[in-house]
């Protein structure tokens, strides 16, 4: 028997994680602060946030499973090892086509993790996730009607700075094209027409394996219309 590769193991664990996330994330985000309306977005006036102080439009909360909190000019997403990913939605507005950038760094815990951006989130069971890991993987994933489907990856890229190094992520959800950029270089584009129309955006983090913890910090978020 051929032993499974690291990519194959991560593929299976990612699917299991997303199934657990969809089953439990509603309870993990059940007590965010009241939503606020983000700054109006236009082609010349993007929504930006350096998290100092954080815009109240970002949901923040703390549970036994996960937490989202602002500290020292960054937004922290903490997976506390219960097998449930964590995301911080940008409340108050939905978008069809978006171009987003954010700086992200792995703070502590396992490097077998995901750190990324959700776009076109209709509800807990329908969204796209574009993410990287602290050990050099990237992923484009669709969740439709509760079924997670990796569209690209998990694959490795030399563009990803591993460990606790800071990376700049770029995510473009425009028409059928889903594009992931890392440190100003495009790593992948996938054409998919399953999830169209307006949806929410969110920052996302998780430790892939149950029992492992992971803390991720986000900074300098921008969102513009194409």
GROMACS .gro file of N, CA and C in nm, residues 30-161:
model
  396
   30UNK      N    1  -2.294   3.299   1.816
   30UNK     CA    2  -2.429   3.332   1.858
   30UNK      C    3  -2.438   3.459   1.939
   31UNK      N    4  -2.324   3.511   1.991
   31UNK     CA    5  -2.330   3.627   2.079
   31UNK      C    6  -2.235   3.738   2.039
   32UNK      N    7  -2.232   3.776   1.909
   32UNK     CA    8  -2.147   3.887   1.869
   32UNK      C    9  -2.211   4.018   1.913
   33UNK      N   10  -2.134   4.128   1.914
   33UNK     CA   11  -2.195   4.257   1.943
   33UNK      C   12  -2.294   4.295   1.835
   34UNK      N   13  -2.385   4.390   1.862
   34UNK     CA   14  -2.484   4.429   1.762
   34UNK      C   15  -2.415   4.474   1.634
   35UNK      N   16  -2.467   4.433   1.516
   35UNK     CA   17  -2.401   4.468   1.390
   35UNK      C   18  -2.405   4.616   1.364
   36UNK      N   19  -2.300   4.665   1.302
   36UNK     CA   20  -2.294   4.805   1.261
   36UNK      C   21  -2.277   4.810   1.111
   37UNK      N   22  -2.315   4.922   1.051
   37UNK     CA   23  -2.304   4.935   0.906
   37UNK      C   24  -2.165   4.982   0.870
   38UNK      N   25  -2.092   4.907   0.785
   38UNK     CA   26  -1.958   4.950   0.746
   38UNK      C   27  -1.961   5.081   0.670
   39UNK      N   28  -1.843   5.142   0.658
   39UNK     CA   29  -1.830   5.262   0.577
   39UNK      C   30  -1.878   5.233   0.435
   40UNK      N   31  -1.961   5.321   0.376
   40UNK     CA   32  -2.009   5.297   0.239
   40UNK      C   33  -1.893   5.273   0.145
   41UNK      N   34  -1.912   5.179   0.053
   41UNK     CA   35  -1.805   5.137  -0.038
   41UNK      C   36  -1.829   5.193  -0.177
   42UNK      N   37  -1.726   5.245  -0.237
   42UNK     CA   38  -1.732   5.290  -0.375
   42UNK      C   39  -1.598   5.258  -0.440
   43UNK      N   40  -1.592   5.278  -0.572
   43UNK     CA   41  -1.469   5.248  -0.643
   43UNK      C   42  -1.355   5.337  -0.596
   44UNK      N   43  -1.385   5.458  -0.550
   44UNK     CA   44  -1.281   5.550  -0.506
   44UNK      C   45  -1.267   5.554  -0.354
   45UNK      N   46  -1.357   5.492  -0.281
   45UNK     CA   47  -1.353   5.494  -0.136
   45UNK      C   48  -1.375   5.353  -0.083
   46UNK      N   49  -1.270   5.272  -0.078
   46UNK     CA   50  -1.286   5.134  -0.031
   46UNK      C   51  -1.311   5.129   0.119
   47UNK      N   52  -1.363   5.016   0.164
   47UNK     CA   53  -1.372   4.991   0.307
   47UNK      C   54  -1.235   4.943   0.354
   48UNK      N   55  -1.180   5.010   0.454
   48UNK     CA   56  -1.049   4.972   0.508
   48UNK      C   57  -1.058   4.962   0.659
   49UNK      N   58  -0.970   4.881   0.719
   49UNK     CA   59  -0.965   4.870   0.863
   49UNK      C   60  -0.824   4.827   0.905
   50UNK      N   61  -0.761   4.909   0.988
   50UNK     CA   62  -0.631   4.870   1.044
   50UNK      C   63  -0.647   4.818   1.187
   51UNK      N   64  -0.772   4.804   1.233
   51UNK     CA   65  -0.805   4.746   1.363
   51UNK      C   66  -0.745   4.824   1.480
   52UNK      N   67  -0.731   4.955   1.460
   52UNK     CA   68  -0.677   5.038   1.568
   52UNK      C   69  -0.746   5.175   1.566
   53UNK      N   70  -0.859   5.191   1.634
   53UNK     CA   71  -0.937   5.086   1.701
   53UNK      C   72  -1.015   5.005   1.597
   54UNK      N   73  -1.063   4.884   1.632
   54UNK     CA   74  -1.135   4.802   1.533
   54UNK      C   75  -1.271   4.861   1.497
   55UNK      N   76  -1.309   4.849   1.372
   55UNK     CA   77  -1.442   4.889   1.330
   55UNK      C   78  -1.546   4.799   1.396
   56UNK      N   79  -1.650   4.854   1.456
   56UNK     CA   80  -1.750   4.771   1.524
   56UNK      C   81  -1.830   4.681   1.431
   57UNK      N   82  -1.810   4.696   1.299
   57UNK     CA   83  -1.880   4.609   1.205
   57UNK      C   84  -1.831   4.466   1.212
   58UNK      N   85  -1.709   4.443   1.263
   58UNK     CA   86  -1.658   4.306   1.276
   58UNK      C   87  -1.719   4.240   1.399
   59UNK      N   88  -1.778   4.124   1.380
   59UNK     CA   89  -1.831   4.050   1.494
   59UNK      C   90  -1.716   4.004   1.583
   60UNK      N   91  -1.732   4.021   1.715
   60UNK     CA   92  -1.633   3.974   1.811
   60UNK      C   93  -1.706   3.900   1.922
   61UNK      N   94  -1.645   3.793   1.972
   61UNK     CA   95  -1.712   3.707   2.069
   61UNK      C   96  -1.609   3.619   2.138
   62UNK      N   97  -1.653   3.547   2.239
   62UNK     CA   98  -1.569   3.450   2.308
   62UNK      C   99  -1.656   3.335   2.356
   63UNK      N  100  -1.619   3.212   2.319
   63UNK     CA  101  -1.687   3.091   2.364
   63UNK      C  102  -1.581   2.990   2.404
   64UNK      N  103  -1.625   2.873   2.451
   64UNK     CA  104  -1.530   2.767   2.485
   64UNK      C  105  -1.456   2.716   2.362
   65UNK      N  106  -1.520   2.728   2.244
   65UNK     CA  107  -1.462   2.675   2.121
   65UNK      C  108  -1.370   2.772   2.051
   66UNK      N  109  -1.400   2.902   2.058
   66UNK     CA  110  -1.326   2.999   1.978
   66UNK      C  111  -1.347   3.139   2.031
   67UNK      N  112  -1.267   3.232   1.978
   67UNK     CA  113  -1.280   3.372   2.018
   67UNK      C  114  -1.232   3.462   1.905
   68UNK      N  115  -1.289   3.582   1.898
   68UNK     CA  116  -1.244   3.688   1.809
   68UNK      C  117  -1.231   3.814   1.893
   69UNK      N  118  -1.111   3.876   1.891
   69UNK     CA  119  -1.089   3.994   1.975
   69UNK      C  120  -0.983   4.082   1.910
   70UNK      N  121  -0.988   4.210   1.943
   70UNK     CA  122  -0.891   4.306   1.892
   70UNK      C  123  -0.787   4.335   1.999
   71UNK      N  124  -0.661   4.347   1.952
   71UNK     CA  125  -0.553   4.373   2.047
   71UNK      C  126  -0.435   4.432   1.972
   72UNK      N  127  -0.386   4.544   2.022
   72UNK     CA  128  -0.264   4.608   1.968
   72UNK      C  129  -0.271   4.629   1.817
   73UNK      N  130  -0.387   4.672   1.768
   73UNK     CA  131  -0.400   4.705   1.628
   73UNK      C  132  -0.412   4.587   1.534
   74UNK      N  133  -0.453   4.470   1.585
   74UNK     CA  134  -0.478   4.353   1.501
   74UNK      C  135  -0.607   4.286   1.548
   75UNK      N  136  -0.670   4.211   1.458
   75UNK     CA  137  -0.787   4.131   1.493
   75UNK      C  138  -0.742   3.986   1.503
   76UNK      N  139  -0.763   3.926   1.622
   76UNK     CA  140  -0.718   3.790   1.649
   76UNK      C  141  -0.834   3.692   1.639
   77UNK      N  142  -0.812   3.582   1.569
   77UNK     CA  143  -0.907   3.471   1.562
   77UNK      C  144  -0.841   3.351   1.629
   78UNK      N  145  -0.907   3.296   1.729
   78UNK     CA  146  -0.849   3.190   1.812
   78UNK      C  147  -0.935   3.063   1.806
   79UNK      N  148  -0.876   2.956   1.754
   79UNK     CA  149  -0.937   2.823   1.757
   79UNK      C  150  -0.883   2.751   1.880
   80UNK      N  151  -0.972   2.711   1.970
   80UNK     CA  152  -0.931   2.658   2.100
   80UNK      C  153  -0.929   2.505   2.106
   81UNK      N  154  -0.919   2.441   1.992
   81UNK     CA  155  -0.891   2.299   1.990
   81UNK      C  156  -1.011   2.207   2.002
   82UNK      N  157  -1.131   2.259   1.979
   82UNK     CA  158  -1.252   2.177   1.989
   82UNK      C  159  -1.295   2.121   1.854
   83UNK      N  160  -1.210   2.138   1.753
   83UNK     CA  161  -1.244   2.087   1.620
   83UNK      C  162  -1.339   2.177   1.544
   84UNK      N  163  -1.345   2.304   1.581
   84UNK     CA  164  -1.437   2.399   1.518
   84UNK      C  165  -1.359   2.520   1.469
   85UNK      N  166  -1.367   2.551   1.341
   85UNK     CA  167  -1.304   2.670   1.288
   85UNK      C  168  -1.376   2.794   1.339
   86UNK      N  169  -1.314   2.909   1.319
   86UNK     CA  170  -1.371   3.035   1.366
   86UNK      C  171  -1.366   3.138   1.254
   87UNK      N  172  -1.473   3.216   1.240
   87UNK     CA  173  -1.471   3.324   1.143
   87UNK      C  174  -1.534   3.449   1.202
   88UNK      N  175  -1.487   3.564   1.154
   88UNK     CA  176  -1.537   3.694   1.199
   88UNK      C  177  -1.603   3.763   1.081
   89UNK      N  178  -1.736   3.764   1.075
   89UNK     CA  179  -1.804   3.827   0.962
   89UNK      C  180  -1.800   3.979   0.970
   90UNK      N  181  -1.797   4.041   0.854
   90UNK     CA  182  -1.811   4.186   0.843
   90UNK      C  183  -1.960   4.214   0.829
   91UNK      N  184  -2.022   4.257   0.937
   91UNK     CA  185  -2.167   4.267   0.943
   91UNK      C  186  -2.219   4.389   0.868
   92UNK      N  187  -2.344   4.380   0.828
   92UNK     CA  188  -2.416   4.497   0.781
   92UNK      C  189  -2.420   4.517   0.631
   93UNK      N  190  -2.347   4.436   0.552
   93UNK     CA  191  -2.349   4.456   0.407
   93UNK      C  192  -2.310   4.328   0.337
   94UNK      N  193  -2.363   4.308   0.216
   94UNK     CA  194  -2.325   4.195   0.133
   94UNK      C  195  -2.268   4.245   0.001
   95UNK      N  196  -2.191   4.159  -0.064
   95UNK     CA  197  -2.121   4.196  -0.187
   95UNK      C  198  -2.130   4.082  -0.287
   96UNK      N  199  -2.143   4.118  -0.415
   96UNK     CA  200  -2.139   4.018  -0.521
   96UNK      C  201  -1.997   4.000  -0.571
   97UNK      N  202  -1.936   4.107  -0.621
   97UNK     CA  203  -1.798   4.103  -0.669
   97UNK      C  204  -1.711   4.187  -0.577
   98UNK      N  205  -1.604   4.128  -0.526
   98UNK     CA  206  -1.517   4.197  -0.432
   98UNK      C  207  -1.371   4.167  -0.461
   99UNK      N  208  -1.287   4.263  -0.426
   99UNK     CA  209  -1.142   4.245  -0.424
   99UNK      C  210  -1.095   4.283  -0.284
  100UNK      N  211  -1.032   4.190  -0.215
  100UNK     CA  212  -0.993   4.213  -0.076
  100UNK      C  213  -0.846   4.181  -0.055
  101UNK      N  214  -0.783   4.255   0.034
  101UNK     CA  215  -0.648   4.223   0.079
  101UNK      C  216  -0.645   4.230   0.230
  102UNK      N  217  -0.554   4.154   0.291
  102UNK     CA  218  -0.535   4.158   0.436
  102UNK      C  219  -0.398   4.102   0.468
  103UNK      N  220  -0.335   4.154   0.570
  103UNK     CA  221  -0.211   4.097   0.620
  103UNK      C  222  -0.245   3.996   0.729
  104UNK      N  223  -0.179   3.881   0.725
  104UNK     CA  224  -0.212   3.774   0.818
  104UNK      C  225  -0.083   3.713   0.871
  105UNK      N  226  -0.084   3.675   0.999
  105UNK     CA  227   0.032   3.607   1.056
  105UNK      C  228  -0.014   3.501   1.155
  106UNK      N  229   0.059   3.391   1.159
  106UNK     CA  230   0.036   3.285   1.256
  106UNK      C  231   0.101   3.326   1.387
  107UNK      N  232   0.021   3.325   1.495
  107UNK     CA  233   0.069   3.373   1.624
  107UNK      C  234   0.118   3.259   1.713
  108UNK      N  235   0.035   3.157   1.729
  108UNK     CA  236   0.076   3.042   1.810
  108UNK      C  237  -0.011   2.922   1.779
  109UNK      N  238   0.033   2.805   1.828
  109UNK     CA  239  -0.040   2.683   1.802
  109UNK      C  240   0.016   2.610   1.681
  110UNK      N  241  -0.063   2.518   1.628
  110UNK     CA  242  -0.018   2.434   1.517
  110UNK      C  243  -0.004   2.514   1.387
  111UNK      N  244   0.097   2.478   1.308
  111UNK     CA  245   0.111   2.537   1.174
  111UNK      C  246   0.025   2.462   1.073
  112UNK      N  247  -0.032   2.349   1.113
  112UNK     CA  248  -0.127   2.275   1.029
  112UNK      C  249  -0.263   2.343   1.045
  113UNK      N  250  -0.276   2.457   0.979
  113UNK     CA  251  -0.394   2.542   1.001
  113UNK      C  252  -0.441   2.602   0.869
  114UNK      N  253  -0.547   2.681   0.877
  114UNK     CA  254  -0.592   2.761   0.763
  114UNK      C  255  -0.616   2.904   0.810
  115UNK      N  256  -0.575   3.001   0.728
  115UNK     CA  257  -0.593   3.143   0.756
  115UNK      C  258  -0.639   3.208   0.626
  116UNK      N  259  -0.758   3.267   0.625
  116UNK     CA  260  -0.804   3.318   0.497
  116UNK      C  261  -0.926   3.405   0.503
  117UNK      N  262  -0.994   3.415   0.388
  117UNK     CA  263  -1.108   3.504   0.369
  117UNK      C  264  -1.224   3.425   0.309
  118UNK      N  265  -1.342   3.448   0.362
  118UNK     CA  266  -1.467   3.393   0.308
  118UNK      C  267  -1.533   3.500   0.223
  119UNK      N  268  -1.588   3.461   0.108
  119UNK     CA  269  -1.667   3.553   0.027
  119UNK      C  270  -1.797   3.487  -0.017
  120UNK      N  271  -1.894   3.570  -0.053
  120UNK     CA  272  -2.026   3.525  -0.100
  120UNK      C  273  -2.092   3.427  -0.002
  121UNK      N  274  -2.082   3.459   0.125
  121UNK     CA  275  -2.145   3.372   0.224
  121UNK      C  276  -2.295   3.402   0.231
  122UNK      N  277  -2.374   3.305   0.186
  122UNK     CA  278  -2.520   3.319   0.193
  122UNK      C  279  -2.571   3.287   0.333
  123UNK      N  280  -2.512   3.182   0.393
  123UNK     CA  281  -2.550   3.136   0.526
  123UNK      C  282  -2.441   3.041   0.573
  124UNK      N  283  -2.469   2.963   0.679
  124UNK     CA  284  -2.370   2.872   0.733
  124UNK      C  285  -2.332   2.760   0.637
  125UNK      N  286  -2.413   2.735   0.535
  125UNK     CA  287  -2.394   2.620   0.447
  125UNK      C  288  -2.353   2.656   0.305
  126UNK      N  289  -2.332   2.785   0.276
  126UNK     CA  290  -2.301   2.826   0.139
  126UNK      C  291  -2.204   2.943   0.139
  127UNK      N  292  -2.080   2.916   0.091
  127UNK     CA  293  -1.979   3.022   0.083
  127UNK      C  294  -1.854   2.968   0.013
  128UNK      N  295  -1.764   3.061  -0.021
  128UNK     CA  296  -1.630   3.026  -0.071
  128UNK      C  297  -1.527   3.063   0.036
  129UNK      N  298  -1.424   2.980   0.047
  129UNK     CA  299  -1.311   3.007   0.135
  129UNK      C  300  -1.183   3.002   0.054
  130UNK      N  301  -1.100   3.106   0.066
  130UNK     CA  302  -0.968   3.109   0.003
  130UNK      C  303  -0.867   3.132   0.114
  131UNK      N  304  -0.771   3.041   0.129
  131UNK     CA  305  -0.689   3.043   0.249
  131UNK      C  306  -0.549   2.988   0.224
  132UNK      N  307  -0.458   3.020   0.319
  132UNK     CA  308  -0.325   2.963   0.322
  132UNK      C  309  -0.302   2.903   0.461
  133UNK      N  310  -0.192   2.830   0.476
  133UNK     CA  311  -0.156   2.774   0.606
  133UNK      C  312  -0.016   2.820   0.645
  134UNK      N  313   0.016   2.810   0.774
  134UNK     CA  314   0.147   2.851   0.823
  134UNK      C  315   0.257   2.753   0.784
  135UNK      N  316   0.220   2.636   0.729
  135UNK     CA  317   0.321   2.543   0.679
  135UNK      C  318   0.325   2.537   0.526
  136UNK      N  319   0.269   2.642   0.461
  136UNK     CA  320   0.294   2.660   0.319
  136UNK      C  321   0.193   2.606   0.221
  137UNK      N  322   0.072   2.570   0.266
  137UNK     CA  323  -0.033   2.522   0.176
  137UNK      C  324  -0.130   2.636   0.140
  138UNK      N  325  -0.202   2.617   0.029
  138UNK     CA  326  -0.312   2.708  -0.006
  138UNK      C  327  -0.431   2.626  -0.052
  139UNK      N  328  -0.549   2.691  -0.051
  139UNK     CA  329  -0.674   2.620  -0.076
  139UNK      C  330  -0.779   2.718  -0.127
  140UNK      N  331  -0.855   2.674  -0.227
  140UNK     CA  332  -0.980   2.741  -0.265
  140UNK      C  333  -1.091   2.638  -0.249
  141UNK      N  334  -1.189   2.670  -0.167
  141UNK     CA  335  -1.291   2.572  -0.130
  141UNK      C  336  -1.431   2.630  -0.144
  142UNK      N  337  -1.522   2.550  -0.194
  142UNK     CA  338  -1.664   2.587  -0.201
  142UNK      C  339  -1.742   2.501  -0.102
  143UNK      N  340  -1.828   2.566  -0.025
  143UNK     CA  341  -1.926   2.494   0.058
  143UNK      C  342  -2.064   2.529   0.003
  144UNK      N  343  -2.134   2.427  -0.048
  144UNK     CA  344  -2.266   2.447  -0.108
  144UNK      C  345  -2.364   2.348  -0.049
  145UNK      N  346  -2.472   2.401   0.008
  145UNK     CA  347  -2.572   2.318   0.074
  145UNK      C  348  -2.508   2.225   0.177
  146UNK      N  349  -2.410   2.277   0.246
  146UNK     CA  350  -2.345   2.201   0.352
  146UNK      C  351  -2.236   2.106   0.307
  147UNK      N  352  -2.209   2.097   0.176
  147UNK     CA  353  -2.109   2.003   0.125
  147UNK      C  354  -1.981   2.078   0.088
  148UNK      N  355  -1.868   2.053   0.159
  148UNK     CA  356  -1.742   2.119   0.125
  148UNK      C  357  -1.673   2.049   0.008
  149UNK      N  358  -1.631   2.129  -0.091
  149UNK     CA  359  -1.563   2.076  -0.209
  149UNK      C  360  -1.437   2.158  -0.235
  150UNK      N  361  -1.316   2.103  -0.212
  150UNK     CA  362  -1.195   2.175  -0.250
  150UNK      C  363  -1.189   2.193  -0.402
  151UNK      N  364  -1.182   2.316  -0.448
  151UNK     CA  365  -1.172   2.345  -0.591
  151UNK      C  366  -1.027   2.350  -0.636
  152UNK      N  367  -0.940   2.401  -0.551
  152UNK     CA  368  -0.796   2.405  -0.575
  152UNK      C  369  -0.725   2.364  -0.446
  153UNK      N  370  -0.633   2.270  -0.456
  153UNK     CA  371  -0.554   2.230  -0.341
  153UNK      C  372  -0.626   2.130  -0.252
  154UNK      N  373  -0.566   2.107  -0.134
  154UNK     CA  374  -0.450   2.177  -0.079
  154UNK      C  375  -0.321   2.148  -0.157
  155UNK      N  376  -0.250   2.257  -0.191
  155UNK     CA  377  -0.122   2.251  -0.259
  155UNK      C  378  -0.024   2.343  -0.188
  156UNK      N  379   0.105   2.321  -0.211
  156UNK     CA  380   0.207   2.407  -0.151
  156UNK      C  381   0.250   2.514  -0.250
  157UNK      N  382   0.303   2.624  -0.195
  157UNK     CA  383   0.356   2.733  -0.278
  157UNK      C  384   0.474   2.797  -0.207
  158UNK      N  385   0.582   2.822  -0.282
  158UNK     CA  386   0.698   2.891  -0.226
  158UNK      C  387   0.670   3.037  -0.198
  159UNK      N  388   0.558   3.089  -0.247
  159UNK     CA  389   0.523   3.228  -0.221
  159UNK      C  390   0.477   3.250  -0.078
  160UNK      N  391   0.435   3.143  -0.011
  160UNK     CA  392   0.384   3.154   0.126
  160UNK      C  393   0.500   3.154   0.223
  161UNK      N  394   0.509   3.258   0.305
  161UNK     CA  395   0.610   3.264   0.411
  161UNK      C  396   0.560   3.182   0.529
   0.00000   0.00000   0.00000
